[in-house]
PDB file of C-alpha atoms in Angstrom:
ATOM      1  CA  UNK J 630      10.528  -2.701  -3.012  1.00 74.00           C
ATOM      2  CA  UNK J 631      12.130   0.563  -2.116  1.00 78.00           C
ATOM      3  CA  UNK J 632      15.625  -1.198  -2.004  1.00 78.00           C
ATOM      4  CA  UNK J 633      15.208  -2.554  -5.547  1.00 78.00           C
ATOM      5  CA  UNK J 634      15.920  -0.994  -8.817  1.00 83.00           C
ATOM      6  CA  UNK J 635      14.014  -3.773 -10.183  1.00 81.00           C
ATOM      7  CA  UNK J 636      10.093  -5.365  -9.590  1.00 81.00           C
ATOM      8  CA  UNK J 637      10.186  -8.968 -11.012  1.00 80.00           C
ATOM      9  CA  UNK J 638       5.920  -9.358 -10.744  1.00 80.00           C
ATOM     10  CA  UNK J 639       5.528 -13.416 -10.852  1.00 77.00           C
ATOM     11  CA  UNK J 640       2.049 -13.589 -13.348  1.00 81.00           C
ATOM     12  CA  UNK J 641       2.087 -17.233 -14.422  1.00 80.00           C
ATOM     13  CA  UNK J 642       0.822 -18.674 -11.248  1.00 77.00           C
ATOM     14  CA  UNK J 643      -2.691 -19.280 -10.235  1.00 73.00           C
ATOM     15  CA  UNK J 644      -4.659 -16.701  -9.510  1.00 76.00           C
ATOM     16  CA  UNK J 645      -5.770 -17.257  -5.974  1.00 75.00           C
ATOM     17  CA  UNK J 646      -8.971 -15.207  -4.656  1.00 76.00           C
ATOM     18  CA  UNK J 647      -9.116 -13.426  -1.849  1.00 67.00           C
ATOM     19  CA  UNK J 648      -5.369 -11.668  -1.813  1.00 72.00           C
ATOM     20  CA  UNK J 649      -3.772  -8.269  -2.103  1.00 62.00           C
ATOM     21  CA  UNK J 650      -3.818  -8.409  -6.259  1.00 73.00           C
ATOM     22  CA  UNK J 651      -7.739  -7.952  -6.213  1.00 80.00           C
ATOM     23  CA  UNK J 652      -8.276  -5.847  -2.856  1.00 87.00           C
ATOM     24  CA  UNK J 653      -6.784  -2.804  -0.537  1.00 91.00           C
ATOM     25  CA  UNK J 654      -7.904  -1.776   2.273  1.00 92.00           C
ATOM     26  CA  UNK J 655      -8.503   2.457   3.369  1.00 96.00           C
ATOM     27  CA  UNK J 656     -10.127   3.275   6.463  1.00 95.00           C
ATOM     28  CA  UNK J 657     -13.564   5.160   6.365  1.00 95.00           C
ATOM     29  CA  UNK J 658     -15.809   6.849   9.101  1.00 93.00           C
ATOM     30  CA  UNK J 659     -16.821   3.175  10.085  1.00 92.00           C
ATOM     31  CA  UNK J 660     -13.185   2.004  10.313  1.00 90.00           C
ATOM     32  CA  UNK J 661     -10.581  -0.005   8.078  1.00 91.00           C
ATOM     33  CA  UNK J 662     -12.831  -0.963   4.449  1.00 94.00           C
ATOM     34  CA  UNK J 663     -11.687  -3.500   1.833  1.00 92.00           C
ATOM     35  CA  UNK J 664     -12.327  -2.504  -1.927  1.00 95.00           C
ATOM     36  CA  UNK J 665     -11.921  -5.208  -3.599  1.00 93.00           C
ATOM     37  CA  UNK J 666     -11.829  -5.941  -7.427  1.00 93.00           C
ATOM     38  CA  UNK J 667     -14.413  -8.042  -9.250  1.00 93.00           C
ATOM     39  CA  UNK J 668     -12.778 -10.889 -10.867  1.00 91.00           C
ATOM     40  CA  UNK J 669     -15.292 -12.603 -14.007  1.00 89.00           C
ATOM     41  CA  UNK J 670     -14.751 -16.274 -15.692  1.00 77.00           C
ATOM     42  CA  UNK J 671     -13.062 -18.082 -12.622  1.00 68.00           C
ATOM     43  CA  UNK J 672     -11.314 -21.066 -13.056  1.00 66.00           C
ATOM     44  CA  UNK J 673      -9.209 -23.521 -11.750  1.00 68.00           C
ATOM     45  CA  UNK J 674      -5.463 -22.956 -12.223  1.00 77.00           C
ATOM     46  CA  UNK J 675      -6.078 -19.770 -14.051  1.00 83.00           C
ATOM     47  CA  UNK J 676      -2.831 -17.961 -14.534  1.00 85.00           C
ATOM     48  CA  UNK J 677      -2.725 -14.408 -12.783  1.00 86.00           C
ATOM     49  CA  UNK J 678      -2.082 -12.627 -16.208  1.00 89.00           C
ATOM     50  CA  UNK J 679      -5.633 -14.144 -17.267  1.00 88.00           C
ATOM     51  CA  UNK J 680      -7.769 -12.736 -14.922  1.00 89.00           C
ATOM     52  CA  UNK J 681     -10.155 -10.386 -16.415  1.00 93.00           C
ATOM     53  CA  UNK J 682     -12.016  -7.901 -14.440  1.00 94.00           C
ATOM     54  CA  UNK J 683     -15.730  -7.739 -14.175  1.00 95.00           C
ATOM     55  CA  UNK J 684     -17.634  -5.043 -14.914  1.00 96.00           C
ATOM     56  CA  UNK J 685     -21.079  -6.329 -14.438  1.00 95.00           C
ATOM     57  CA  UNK J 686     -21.236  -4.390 -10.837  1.00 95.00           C
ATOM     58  CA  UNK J 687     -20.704  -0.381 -10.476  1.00 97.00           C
ATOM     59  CA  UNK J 688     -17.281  -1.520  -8.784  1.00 97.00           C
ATOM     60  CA  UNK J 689     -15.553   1.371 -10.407  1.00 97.00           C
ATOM     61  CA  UNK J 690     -18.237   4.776  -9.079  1.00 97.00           C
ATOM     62  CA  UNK J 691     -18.720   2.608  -5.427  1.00 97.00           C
ATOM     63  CA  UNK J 692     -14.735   2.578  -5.341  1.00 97.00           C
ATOM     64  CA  UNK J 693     -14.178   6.045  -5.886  1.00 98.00           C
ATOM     65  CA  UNK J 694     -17.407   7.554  -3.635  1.00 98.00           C
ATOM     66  CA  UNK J 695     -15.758   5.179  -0.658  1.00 98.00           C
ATOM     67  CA  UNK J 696     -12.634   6.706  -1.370  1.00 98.00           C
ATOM     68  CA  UNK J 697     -13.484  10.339  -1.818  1.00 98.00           C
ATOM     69  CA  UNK J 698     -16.144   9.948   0.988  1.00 97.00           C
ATOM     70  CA  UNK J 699     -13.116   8.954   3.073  1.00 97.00           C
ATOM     71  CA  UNK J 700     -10.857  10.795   1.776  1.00 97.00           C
ATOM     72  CA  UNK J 701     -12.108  14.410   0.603  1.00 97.00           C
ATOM     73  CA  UNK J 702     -10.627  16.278   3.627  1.00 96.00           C
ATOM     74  CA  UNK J 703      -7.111  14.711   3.890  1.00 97.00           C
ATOM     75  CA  UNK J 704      -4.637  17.300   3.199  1.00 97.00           C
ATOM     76  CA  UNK J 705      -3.145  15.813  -0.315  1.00 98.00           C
ATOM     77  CA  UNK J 706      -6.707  14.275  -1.624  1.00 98.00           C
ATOM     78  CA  UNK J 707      -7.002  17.072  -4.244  1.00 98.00           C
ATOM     79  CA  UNK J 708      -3.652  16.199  -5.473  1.00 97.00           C
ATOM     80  CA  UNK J 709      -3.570  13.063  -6.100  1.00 98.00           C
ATOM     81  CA  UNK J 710      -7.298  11.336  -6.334  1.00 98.00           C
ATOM     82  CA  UNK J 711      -7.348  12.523 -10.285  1.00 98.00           C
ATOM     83  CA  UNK J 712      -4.741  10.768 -11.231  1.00 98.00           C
ATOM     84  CA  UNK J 713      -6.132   7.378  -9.676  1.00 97.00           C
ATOM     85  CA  UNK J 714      -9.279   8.159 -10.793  1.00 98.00           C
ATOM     86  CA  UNK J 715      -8.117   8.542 -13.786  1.00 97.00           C
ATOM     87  CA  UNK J 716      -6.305   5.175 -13.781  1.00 97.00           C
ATOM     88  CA  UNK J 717      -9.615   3.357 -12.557  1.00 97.00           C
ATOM     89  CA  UNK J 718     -12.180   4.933 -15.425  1.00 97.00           C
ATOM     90  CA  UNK J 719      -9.607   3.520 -18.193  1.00 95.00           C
ATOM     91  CA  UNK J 720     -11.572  -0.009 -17.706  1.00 95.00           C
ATOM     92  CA  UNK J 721      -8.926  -2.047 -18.137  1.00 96.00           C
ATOM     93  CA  UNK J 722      -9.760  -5.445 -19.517  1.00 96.00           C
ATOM     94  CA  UNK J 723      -7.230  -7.229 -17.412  1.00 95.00           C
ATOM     95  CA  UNK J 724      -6.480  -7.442 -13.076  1.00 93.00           C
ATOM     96  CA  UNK J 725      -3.468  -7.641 -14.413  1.00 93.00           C
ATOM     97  CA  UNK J 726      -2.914  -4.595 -16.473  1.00 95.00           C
ATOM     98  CA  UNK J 727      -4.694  -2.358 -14.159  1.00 96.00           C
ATOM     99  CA  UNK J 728      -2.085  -3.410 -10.873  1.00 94.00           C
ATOM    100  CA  UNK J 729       0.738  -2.580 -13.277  1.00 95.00           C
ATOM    101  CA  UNK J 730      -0.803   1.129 -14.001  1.00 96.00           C
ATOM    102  CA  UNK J 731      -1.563   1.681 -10.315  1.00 96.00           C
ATOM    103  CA  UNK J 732       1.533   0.125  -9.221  1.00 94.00           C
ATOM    104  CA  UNK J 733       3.860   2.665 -11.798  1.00 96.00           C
ATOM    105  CA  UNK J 734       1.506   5.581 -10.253  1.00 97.00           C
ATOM    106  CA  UNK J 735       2.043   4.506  -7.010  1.00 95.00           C
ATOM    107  CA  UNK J 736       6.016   4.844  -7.422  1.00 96.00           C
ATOM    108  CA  UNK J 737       5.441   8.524  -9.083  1.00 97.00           C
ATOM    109  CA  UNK J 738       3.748   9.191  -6.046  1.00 97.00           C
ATOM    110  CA  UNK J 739       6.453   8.050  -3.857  1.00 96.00           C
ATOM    111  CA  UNK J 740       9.253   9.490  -6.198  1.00 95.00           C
ATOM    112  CA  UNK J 741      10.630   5.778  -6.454  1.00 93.00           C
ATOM    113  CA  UNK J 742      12.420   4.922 -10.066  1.00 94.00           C
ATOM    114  CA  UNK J 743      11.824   1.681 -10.578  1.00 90.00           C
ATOM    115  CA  UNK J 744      11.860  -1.034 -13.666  1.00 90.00           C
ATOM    116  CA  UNK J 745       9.038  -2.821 -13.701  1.00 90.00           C
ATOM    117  CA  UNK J 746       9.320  -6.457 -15.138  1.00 89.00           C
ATOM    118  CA  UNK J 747       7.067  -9.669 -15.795  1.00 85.00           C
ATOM    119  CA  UNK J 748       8.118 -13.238 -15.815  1.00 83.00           C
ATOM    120  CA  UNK J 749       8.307 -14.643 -19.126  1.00 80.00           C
ATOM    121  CA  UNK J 750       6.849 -18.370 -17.691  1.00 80.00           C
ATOM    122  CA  UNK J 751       6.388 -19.796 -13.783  1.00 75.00           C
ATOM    123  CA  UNK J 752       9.536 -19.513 -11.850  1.00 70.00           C
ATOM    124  CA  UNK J 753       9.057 -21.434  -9.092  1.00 71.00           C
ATOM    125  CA  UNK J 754      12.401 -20.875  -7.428  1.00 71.00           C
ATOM    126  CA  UNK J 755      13.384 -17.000  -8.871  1.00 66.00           C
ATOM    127  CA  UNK J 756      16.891 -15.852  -9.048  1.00 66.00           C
ATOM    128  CA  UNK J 757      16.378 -13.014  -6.597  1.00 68.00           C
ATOM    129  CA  UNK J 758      14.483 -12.156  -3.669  1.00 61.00           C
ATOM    130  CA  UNK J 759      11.295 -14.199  -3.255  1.00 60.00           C
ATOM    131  CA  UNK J 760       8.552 -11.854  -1.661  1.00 59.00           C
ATOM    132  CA  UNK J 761       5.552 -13.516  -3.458  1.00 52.00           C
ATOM    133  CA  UNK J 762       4.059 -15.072  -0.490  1.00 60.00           C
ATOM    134  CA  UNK J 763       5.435 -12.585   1.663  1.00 59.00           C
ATOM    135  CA  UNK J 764       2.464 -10.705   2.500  1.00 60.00           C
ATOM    136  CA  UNK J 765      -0.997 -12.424   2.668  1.00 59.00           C
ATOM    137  CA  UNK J 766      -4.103 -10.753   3.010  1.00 57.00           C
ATOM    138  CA  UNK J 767      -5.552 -13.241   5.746  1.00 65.00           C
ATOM    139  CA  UNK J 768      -2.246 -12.976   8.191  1.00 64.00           C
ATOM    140  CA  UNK J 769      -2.283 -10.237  10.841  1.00 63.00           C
ATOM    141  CA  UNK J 770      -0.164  -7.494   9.748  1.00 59.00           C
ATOM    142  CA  UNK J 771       1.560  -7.316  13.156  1.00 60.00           C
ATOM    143  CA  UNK J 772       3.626 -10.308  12.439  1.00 63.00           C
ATOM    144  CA  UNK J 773       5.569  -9.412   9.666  1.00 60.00           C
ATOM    145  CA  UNK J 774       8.977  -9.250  10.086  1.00 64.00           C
ATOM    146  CA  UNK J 775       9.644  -6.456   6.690  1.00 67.00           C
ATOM    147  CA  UNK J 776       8.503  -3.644   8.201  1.00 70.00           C
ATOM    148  CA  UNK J 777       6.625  -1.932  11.146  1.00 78.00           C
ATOM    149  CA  UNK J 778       4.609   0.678  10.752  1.00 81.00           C
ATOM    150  CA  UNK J 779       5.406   4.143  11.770  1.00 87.00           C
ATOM    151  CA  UNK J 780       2.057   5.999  12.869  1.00 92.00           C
ATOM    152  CA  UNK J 781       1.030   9.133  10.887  1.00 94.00           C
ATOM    153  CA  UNK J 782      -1.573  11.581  11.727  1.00 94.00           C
ATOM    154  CA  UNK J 783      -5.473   9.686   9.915  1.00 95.00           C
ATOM    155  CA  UNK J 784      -8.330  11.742   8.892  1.00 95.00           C
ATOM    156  CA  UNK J 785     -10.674   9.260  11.284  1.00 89.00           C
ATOM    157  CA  UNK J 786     -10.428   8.124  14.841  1.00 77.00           C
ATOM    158  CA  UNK J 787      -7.521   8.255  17.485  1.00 81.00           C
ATOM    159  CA  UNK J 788      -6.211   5.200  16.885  1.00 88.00           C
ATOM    160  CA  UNK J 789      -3.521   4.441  13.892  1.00 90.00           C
ATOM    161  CA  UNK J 790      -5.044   2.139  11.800  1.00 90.00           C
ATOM    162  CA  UNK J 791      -2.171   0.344  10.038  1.00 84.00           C
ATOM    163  CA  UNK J 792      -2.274  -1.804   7.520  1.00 82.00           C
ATOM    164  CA  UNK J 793      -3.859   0.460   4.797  1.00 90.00           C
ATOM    165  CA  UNK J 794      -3.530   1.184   1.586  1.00 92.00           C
ATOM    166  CA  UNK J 795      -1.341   3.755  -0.023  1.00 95.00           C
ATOM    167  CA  UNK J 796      -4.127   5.600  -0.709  1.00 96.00           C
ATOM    168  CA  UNK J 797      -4.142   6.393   3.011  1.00 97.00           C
ATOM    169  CA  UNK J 798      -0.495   7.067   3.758  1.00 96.00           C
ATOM    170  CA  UNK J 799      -0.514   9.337   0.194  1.00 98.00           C
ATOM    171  CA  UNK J 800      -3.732  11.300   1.548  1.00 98.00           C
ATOM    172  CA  UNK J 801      -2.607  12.076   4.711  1.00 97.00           C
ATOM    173  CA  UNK J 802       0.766  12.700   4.148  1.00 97.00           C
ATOM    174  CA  UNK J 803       1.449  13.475   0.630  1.00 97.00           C
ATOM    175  CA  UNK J 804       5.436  14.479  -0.205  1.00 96.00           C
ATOM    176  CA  UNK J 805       6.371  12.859   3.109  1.00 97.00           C
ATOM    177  CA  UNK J 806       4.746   8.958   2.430  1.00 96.00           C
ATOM    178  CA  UNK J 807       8.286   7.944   0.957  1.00 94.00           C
ATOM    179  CA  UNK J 808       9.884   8.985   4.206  1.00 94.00           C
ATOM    180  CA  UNK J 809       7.417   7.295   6.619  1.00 93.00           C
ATOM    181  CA  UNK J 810       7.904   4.182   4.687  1.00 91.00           C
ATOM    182  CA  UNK J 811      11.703   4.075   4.786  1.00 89.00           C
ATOM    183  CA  UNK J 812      11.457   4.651   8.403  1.00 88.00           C
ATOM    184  CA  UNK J 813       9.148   1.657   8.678  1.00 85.00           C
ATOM    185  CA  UNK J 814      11.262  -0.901   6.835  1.00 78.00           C
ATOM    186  CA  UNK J 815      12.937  -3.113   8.945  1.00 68.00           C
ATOM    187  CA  UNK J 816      13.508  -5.577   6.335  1.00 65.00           C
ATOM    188  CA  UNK J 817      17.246  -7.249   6.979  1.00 50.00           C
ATOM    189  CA  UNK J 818      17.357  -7.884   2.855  1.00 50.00           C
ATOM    190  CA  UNK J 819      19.490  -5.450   1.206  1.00 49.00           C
ATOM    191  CA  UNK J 820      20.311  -5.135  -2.726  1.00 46.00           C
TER     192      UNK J 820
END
């Protein structure tokens, strides 16, 4: 999305379970970790703008102890893990609602100026650029074609683990994440 002035987020199709708009993944003592978001009232066909978290489970306090527990000696934690856990205690009612907050912080942290837009009703062809499917949560990172990642120094192991979070990247590298993404785009798609 770095090339784009604009985000276009499609939230009239189906919510499917099991994909990047309910989970992330940071890496932890005991490797790469998935927090994912509790989803309540499943149904079939449910449209994405529908789906209403669940805050039956301590989601919100096992989140942010897995994050701080991983994260607490990065170099940038103390800068930026108020401000997303800030963003997480608001309880928002809708999936949603919170991916749109965390998705405008995540561009303040990156220093990306961006419109962010919703689709009126299911486009199933868009106008644009179709990333949608573009990056599933069940396909080995490896094979993308958009981008490849460029290593960056981890608070665990010797090994990079890629396909993290932002959390991760913003962490460990603070000011410099928007520059280690650009220099692992290798998406052919320009604006």
């Amino acid at each position: 999305i770095r090339r784009f002035d604009q985000i276009k987020l499609e939230v009239h199709a189906h919510f499917v379970k099991q994909t990047y708009r309910s989970r992330s993944q940071i890496n932890t003592a005991s490797g790469p970790h998935i927090l994912t978001i509790p989803i309540s009232g499943r149904k079939n066909h449910m449209p994405e703008f529908e789906a209403r978290i669940d805050y039956h489970s301590p989601w919100i306090i096992n989140h942010l102890r897995t994050i701080t527990s991983a994260y607490k000696n990065s170099p940038y934690y103390e800068h930026y893990f108020p401000e997303l856990e800030q963003v997480l205690n608001h309880r928002h009612q809708f999936l949603l609602d919170l991916n749109l907050e965390l998705l405008t912080l995540c561009l303040k942290w990156l220093g990306w100026e961006k419109e962010i837009k919703t689709t009126d009703y299911y486009q199933s062809e868009p106008e644009e650029f179709d990333f949608r499917d573009l990056l599933k949560a069940k396909d080995n990172y490896l094979t993308r074609t958009i981008y490849k990642p460029v290593p960056y120094q981890q608070v665990f192991g010797q090994a990079f683990a890629g396909n993290l979070s932002l959390i991760d990247l913003i962490c460990c590298c603070g000011p410099q994440a928007s520059l280690i993404l650009q220099q692992s785009d290798i998406c052919e798609i320009d604006n």
